[in-house]
Amino acid sequence: QKEVEQNSGPLSVPEGAIASLNCTYSDRGSQSFFWYRQYSGKSPELIMFIYSNGDKEDGRFTAQLNKASQYVSLLIRDSQPSDSATYLCAVKMGGTSYGKLTFGQGTILTVHP
Amino acid sequence: GAVVSQHPSRVICKSGTSVKIECRSLDFQATTMFWYRQFPKQSLMLMATSNEGSKATYEQGVEKDKFLINHASLTLSTLTVTSAHPEDSSFYICSAKKPRQGGEKLFFGSGTQLSVL
């Protein structure tokens, strides 16, 4: 079982729709959760982070965390073609050193006009 | 603007040569930097944690003699791929945490695409 698992996709949504990206993790002691966006050939850029159960909203993005079920999701409202990228879920596992993250394999999102 | 600079962005080398990749933190000091490797269509895999003034900590399965890490100053970490072979061809990315940023947000360099012929 992978430590951090994502559906690799591709996930295709029409422009203006809501894109829903999901991530599950194996370590119940995980403390911090991150969503990164990566364009092809580029390095990841942080979109959102969440530490507590519930929802966290930032503009068109909402991160949702459910520690009991060990999943974290990212919703993108009013999806735009420029949102087309690979989205990486990253988790700081319990007991790991400061800043050490475990990444999922990423979900490819395509937003078509 | 970018807070972590990585150089070079792309390098092509012959098998058996060594390649050095630099990672610099801009306008902040980073006592710890991280080096990742990413193969096509795969996720980032942590290779090692670079600690200023001390030895790097390598992840399981990563050869420390092949991937030399030097963190000689608070703003610079280097990764040297020694005696590179085609299977070392990958996208190498460094990251650092900016002080006084909440939580454990990491800032990534722009990455280095290494192609070994």
Tab-separated table of C-alpha atoms in Angstrom:
chain	number	residue	atom	x	y	z
A	1	GLN	CA	0.000	0.000	0.000
A	2	LYS	CA	1.321	3.385	-0.970
A	3	GLU	CA	1.740	5.846	1.836
A	4	VAL	CA	0.000	8.618	-0.048
A	5	GLU	CA	-2.335	7.623	-2.817
A	6	GLN	CA	-4.066	9.631	-5.496
A	7	ASN	CA	-6.057	8.711	-8.550
A	8	SER	CA	-3.665	9.443	-11.377
A	9	GLY	CA	-6.493	10.437	-13.683
A	10	PRO	CA	-6.603	12.124	-16.018
A	11	LEU	CA	-9.549	14.016	-14.622
A	12	SER	CA	-11.305	16.043	-17.255
A	13	VAL	CA	-13.817	18.762	-16.407
A	14	PRO	CA	-15.435	21.503	-18.476
A	15	GLU	CA	-14.540	25.103	-17.891
A	16	GLY	CA	-16.551	26.580	-15.039
A	17	ALA	CA	-17.206	23.255	-13.353
A	18	ILE	CA	-15.957	22.050	-9.990
A	19	ALA	CA	-12.929	19.784	-10.046
A	20	SER	CA	-12.619	17.394	-7.131
A	21	LEU	CA	-9.268	15.828	-6.343
A	22	ASN	CA	-8.848	13.185	-3.676
A	23	CYS	CA	-5.970	11.810	-1.661
A	24	THR	CA	-5.727	9.098	0.973
A	25	TYR	CA	-2.859	8.437	3.332
A	26	SER	CA	-1.852	5.455	5.388
A	27	ASP	CA	-0.290	6.942	8.512
A	28	ARG	CA	-2.811	7.960	11.155
A	29	GLY	CA	-0.165	10.061	12.840
A	30	SER	CA	0.138	12.379	9.858
A	31	GLN	CA	0.012	15.979	10.885
A	32	SER	CA	0.144	18.309	7.930
A	33	PHE	CA	-1.330	18.108	4.466
A	34	PHE	CA	-0.466	20.048	1.354
A	35	TRP	CA	-1.676	20.444	-2.192
A	36	TYR	CA	0.827	21.417	-4.853
A	37	ARG	CA	0.228	22.218	-8.494
A	38	GLN	CA	2.833	21.217	-11.044
A	39	TYR	CA	2.868	22.227	-14.666
A	40	SER	CA	4.688	19.958	-17.068
A	41	GLY	CA	8.434	20.346	-16.762
A	42	LYS	CA	8.138	22.789	-13.898
A	43	SER	CA	8.592	22.502	-10.172
A	44	PRO	CA	5.626	22.240	-7.807
A	45	GLU	CA	4.004	25.310	-6.349
A	46	LEU	CA	2.036	25.297	-3.130
A	47	ILE	CA	-1.688	25.891	-3.440
A	48	MET	CA	-3.005	25.078	-0.008
A	49	PHE	CA	-2.138	23.475	3.268
A	50	ILE	CA	-4.403	22.203	6.007
A	51	TYR	CA	-3.790	20.871	9.493
A	52	SER	CA	-7.197	20.566	11.130
A	53	ASN	CA	-10.274	18.556	10.290
A	54	GLY	CA	-12.808	20.363	8.175
A	55	ASP	CA	-12.655	22.757	5.288
A	56	LYS	CA	-10.249	25.513	4.443
A	57	GLU	CA	-11.056	27.929	1.669
A	58	ASP	CA	-8.770	30.182	-0.330
A	59	GLY	CA	-10.322	31.839	-3.332
A	60	ARG	CA	-11.504	29.176	-5.754
A	61	PHE	CA	-9.767	26.438	-3.810
A	62	THR	CA	-11.111	24.483	-0.851
A	63	ALA	CA	-9.137	21.853	0.986
A	64	GLN	CA	-11.025	19.295	3.043
A	65	LEU	CA	-9.458	17.082	5.670
A	66	ASN	CA	-10.951	14.078	7.413
A	67	LYS	CA	-8.406	12.496	9.700
A	68	ALA	CA	-10.729	9.729	10.854
A	69	SER	CA	-11.113	8.536	7.287
A	70	GLN	CA	-7.555	9.481	6.376
A	71	TYR	CA	-8.341	11.469	3.330
A	72	VAL	CA	-7.784	14.971	2.124
A	73	SER	CA	-9.371	16.535	-0.912
A	74	LEU	CA	-9.052	19.647	-3.012
A	75	LEU	CA	-11.993	21.317	-4.717
A	76	ILE	CA	-11.444	23.807	-7.479
A	77	ARG	CA	-14.479	25.929	-8.235
A	78	ASP	CA	-15.069	27.671	-11.543
A	79	SER	CA	-12.300	25.643	-13.138
A	80	GLN	CA	-10.262	27.403	-15.784
A	81	PRO	CA	-8.125	25.977	-18.595
A	82	SER	CA	-5.127	27.456	-16.776
A	83	ASP	CA	-5.871	25.077	-13.900
A	84	SER	CA	-4.870	22.186	-16.145
A	85	ALA	CA	-1.866	20.652	-14.414
A	86	THR	CA	-0.823	17.796	-12.197
A	87	TYR	CA	-1.939	18.183	-8.603
A	88	LEU	CA	0.232	16.619	-5.948
A	89	CYS	CA	-0.952	15.721	-2.495
A	90	ALA	CA	1.789	15.818	0.132
A	91	VAL	CA	1.682	14.630	3.705
A	92	LYS	CA	3.951	15.082	6.658
A	93	MET	CA	3.892	11.688	8.300
A	94	GLY	CA	3.937	11.339	12.049
A	95	GLY	CA	7.380	11.076	13.541
A	96	THR	CA	9.132	12.443	10.499
A	97	SER	CA	11.586	15.252	10.724
A	98	TYR	CA	10.753	18.865	10.124
A	99	GLY	CA	9.784	19.629	6.555
A	100	LYS	CA	9.955	16.060	5.291
A	101	LEU	CA	6.995	15.368	3.048
A	102	THR	CA	5.700	12.270	1.307
A	103	PHE	CA	4.070	12.915	-2.034
A	104	GLY	CA	1.332	11.086	-3.873
A	105	GLN	CA	1.761	10.224	-7.519
A	106	GLY	CA	-0.325	13.175	-8.609
A	107	THR	CA	-3.619	13.618	-10.446
A	108	ILE	CA	-3.599	15.060	-13.921
A	109	LEU	CA	-6.385	17.604	-14.335
A	110	THR	CA	-7.547	18.821	-17.707
A	111	VAL	CA	-10.022	21.688	-17.921
A	112	HIS	CA	-11.456	21.946	-21.410
A	113	PRO	CA	-13.107	25.077	-22.799
B	1	GLY	CA	9.159	36.103	-6.993
B	2	ALA	CA	11.214	32.958	-6.620
B	3	VAL	CA	12.542	32.271	-3.159
B	4	VAL	CA	14.620	29.243	-4.127
B	5	SER	CA	16.908	29.294	-7.121
B	6	GLN	CA	18.183	26.145	-8.788
B	7	HIS	CA	20.825	25.894	-11.471
B	8	PRO	CA	21.234	24.606	-14.109
B	9	SER	CA	17.730	24.058	-15.391
B	10	ARG	CA	18.819	21.484	-17.898
B	11	VAL	CA	21.959	19.475	-18.403
B	12	ILE	CA	22.937	16.836	-20.895
B	13	CYS	CA	26.051	14.836	-20.161
B	14	LYS	CA	27.878	11.743	-21.231
B	15	SER	CA	27.742	8.580	-19.205
B	16	GLY	CA	30.463	8.479	-16.568
B	17	THR	CA	30.706	12.189	-15.984
B	18	SER	CA	29.727	14.049	-12.838
B	19	VAL	CA	27.112	16.753	-12.688
B	20	LYS	CA	26.705	19.385	-9.995
B	21	ILE	CA	23.353	21.017	-9.275
B	22	GLU	CA	23.089	24.115	-7.099
B	23	CYS	CA	20.212	25.164	-4.916
B	24	ARG	CA	20.182	28.619	-3.364
B	25	SER	CA	17.788	30.205	-0.954
B	26	LEU	CA	17.206	33.814	-1.899
B	27	ASP	CA	16.933	36.457	0.830
B	28	PHE	CA	16.645	33.929	3.614
B	29	GLN	CA	18.813	31.401	5.367
B	30	ALA	CA	17.936	27.752	5.073
B	31	THR	CA	19.579	25.416	7.547
B	32	THR	CA	17.789	22.522	5.904
B	33	MET	CA	17.121	21.843	2.262
B	34	PHE	CA	15.618	18.819	0.619
B	35	TRP	CA	16.526	17.097	-2.621
B	36	TYR	CA	13.871	15.263	-4.619
B	37	ARG	CA	13.928	13.237	-7.783
B	38	GLN	CA	11.030	12.846	-10.143
B	39	PHE	CA	10.840	10.349	-12.985
B	40	PRO	CA	8.411	10.964	-15.853
B	41	LYS	CA	4.783	10.680	-14.825
B	42	GLN	CA	5.770	9.815	-11.273
B	43	SER	CA	5.714	11.757	-8.069
B	44	LEU	CA	8.509	13.403	-6.198
B	45	MET	CA	10.672	11.052	-4.223
B	46	LEU	CA	12.742	12.468	-1.406
B	47	MET	CA	16.377	11.582	-1.872
B	48	ALA	CA	18.046	13.305	1.035
B	49	THR	CA	17.869	16.047	3.589
B	50	SER	CA	20.708	18.524	3.390
B	51	ASN	CA	21.815	20.018	6.690
B	52	GLU	CA	24.037	23.058	6.885
B	53	GLY	CA	27.349	22.234	8.486
B	54	SER	CA	26.722	18.537	8.859
B	55	LYS	CA	26.264	15.402	6.830
B	56	ALA	CA	23.204	14.915	4.716
B	57	THR	CA	20.603	12.363	5.687
B	58	TYR	CA	19.811	9.983	2.867
B	59	GLU	CA	16.601	8.097	2.299
B	60	GLN	CA	16.615	4.353	2.093
B	61	GLY	CA	17.886	3.107	-1.217
B	62	VAL	CA	19.693	6.306	-2.167
B	63	GLU	CA	23.438	5.842	-2.589
B	64	LYS	CA	25.230	8.545	-0.655
B	65	ASP	CA	28.472	7.961	-2.540
B	66	LYS	CA	26.730	8.497	-5.841
B	67	PHE	CA	24.672	11.503	-4.850
B	68	LEU	CA	26.994	13.800	-2.969
B	69	ILE	CA	25.374	16.602	-1.052
B	70	ASN	CA	27.185	19.582	0.333
B	71	HIS	CA	25.501	22.302	2.358
B	72	ALA	CA	28.428	24.561	3.020
B	73	SER	CA	26.522	27.742	3.732
B	74	LEU	CA	23.125	28.810	4.961
B	75	THR	CA	22.024	29.703	1.452
B	76	LEU	CA	23.563	27.031	-0.744
B	77	SER	CA	23.227	23.293	-1.081
B	78	THR	CA	24.718	21.318	-3.933
B	79	LEU	CA	23.909	17.886	-5.276
B	80	THR	CA	26.574	16.146	-7.328
B	81	VAL	CA	25.595	13.130	-9.351
B	82	THR	CA	28.837	11.226	-9.677
B	83	SER	CA	29.616	8.927	-12.581
B	84	ALA	CA	26.193	9.516	-14.038
B	85	HIS	CA	24.492	6.788	-16.024
B	86	PRO	CA	21.400	6.845	-18.223
B	87	GLU	CA	19.258	5.515	-15.380
B	88	ASP	CA	20.108	8.664	-13.423
B	89	SER	CA	18.283	10.729	-16.018
B	90	SER	CA	15.525	12.441	-14.107
B	91	PHE	CA	14.121	15.742	-12.899
B	92	TYR	CA	15.918	16.823	-9.735
B	93	ILE	CA	14.272	19.408	-7.502
B	94	CYS	CA	15.435	21.064	-4.325
B	95	SER	CA	13.287	22.702	-1.706
B	96	ALA	CA	13.658	24.751	1.426
B	97	LYS	CA	11.473	26.164	4.118
B	98	LYS	CA	11.426	29.883	4.523
B	99	PRO	CA	11.765	30.974	8.147
B	100	ARG	CA	8.807	32.574	9.875
B	101	GLN	CA	6.448	31.035	7.385
B	102	GLY	CA	3.622	29.254	9.121
B	103	GLY	CA	3.594	25.535	9.230
B	104	GLU	CA	5.837	23.503	7.032
B	105	LYS	CA	5.380	25.054	3.651
B	106	LEU	CA	8.197	24.221	1.295
B	107	PHE	CA	9.382	26.360	-1.560
B	108	PHE	CA	10.774	24.524	-4.517
B	109	GLY	CA	13.507	25.397	-6.913
B	110	SER	CA	12.764	25.392	-10.612
B	111	GLY	CA	14.222	21.934	-11.050
B	112	THR	CA	17.020	20.453	-13.125
B	113	GLN	CA	16.317	18.090	-15.972
B	114	LEU	CA	19.277	15.736	-16.224
B	115	SER	CA	19.749	13.666	-19.338
B	116	VAL	CA	22.612	11.189	-19.382
B	117	LEU	CA	23.547	9.872	-22.797
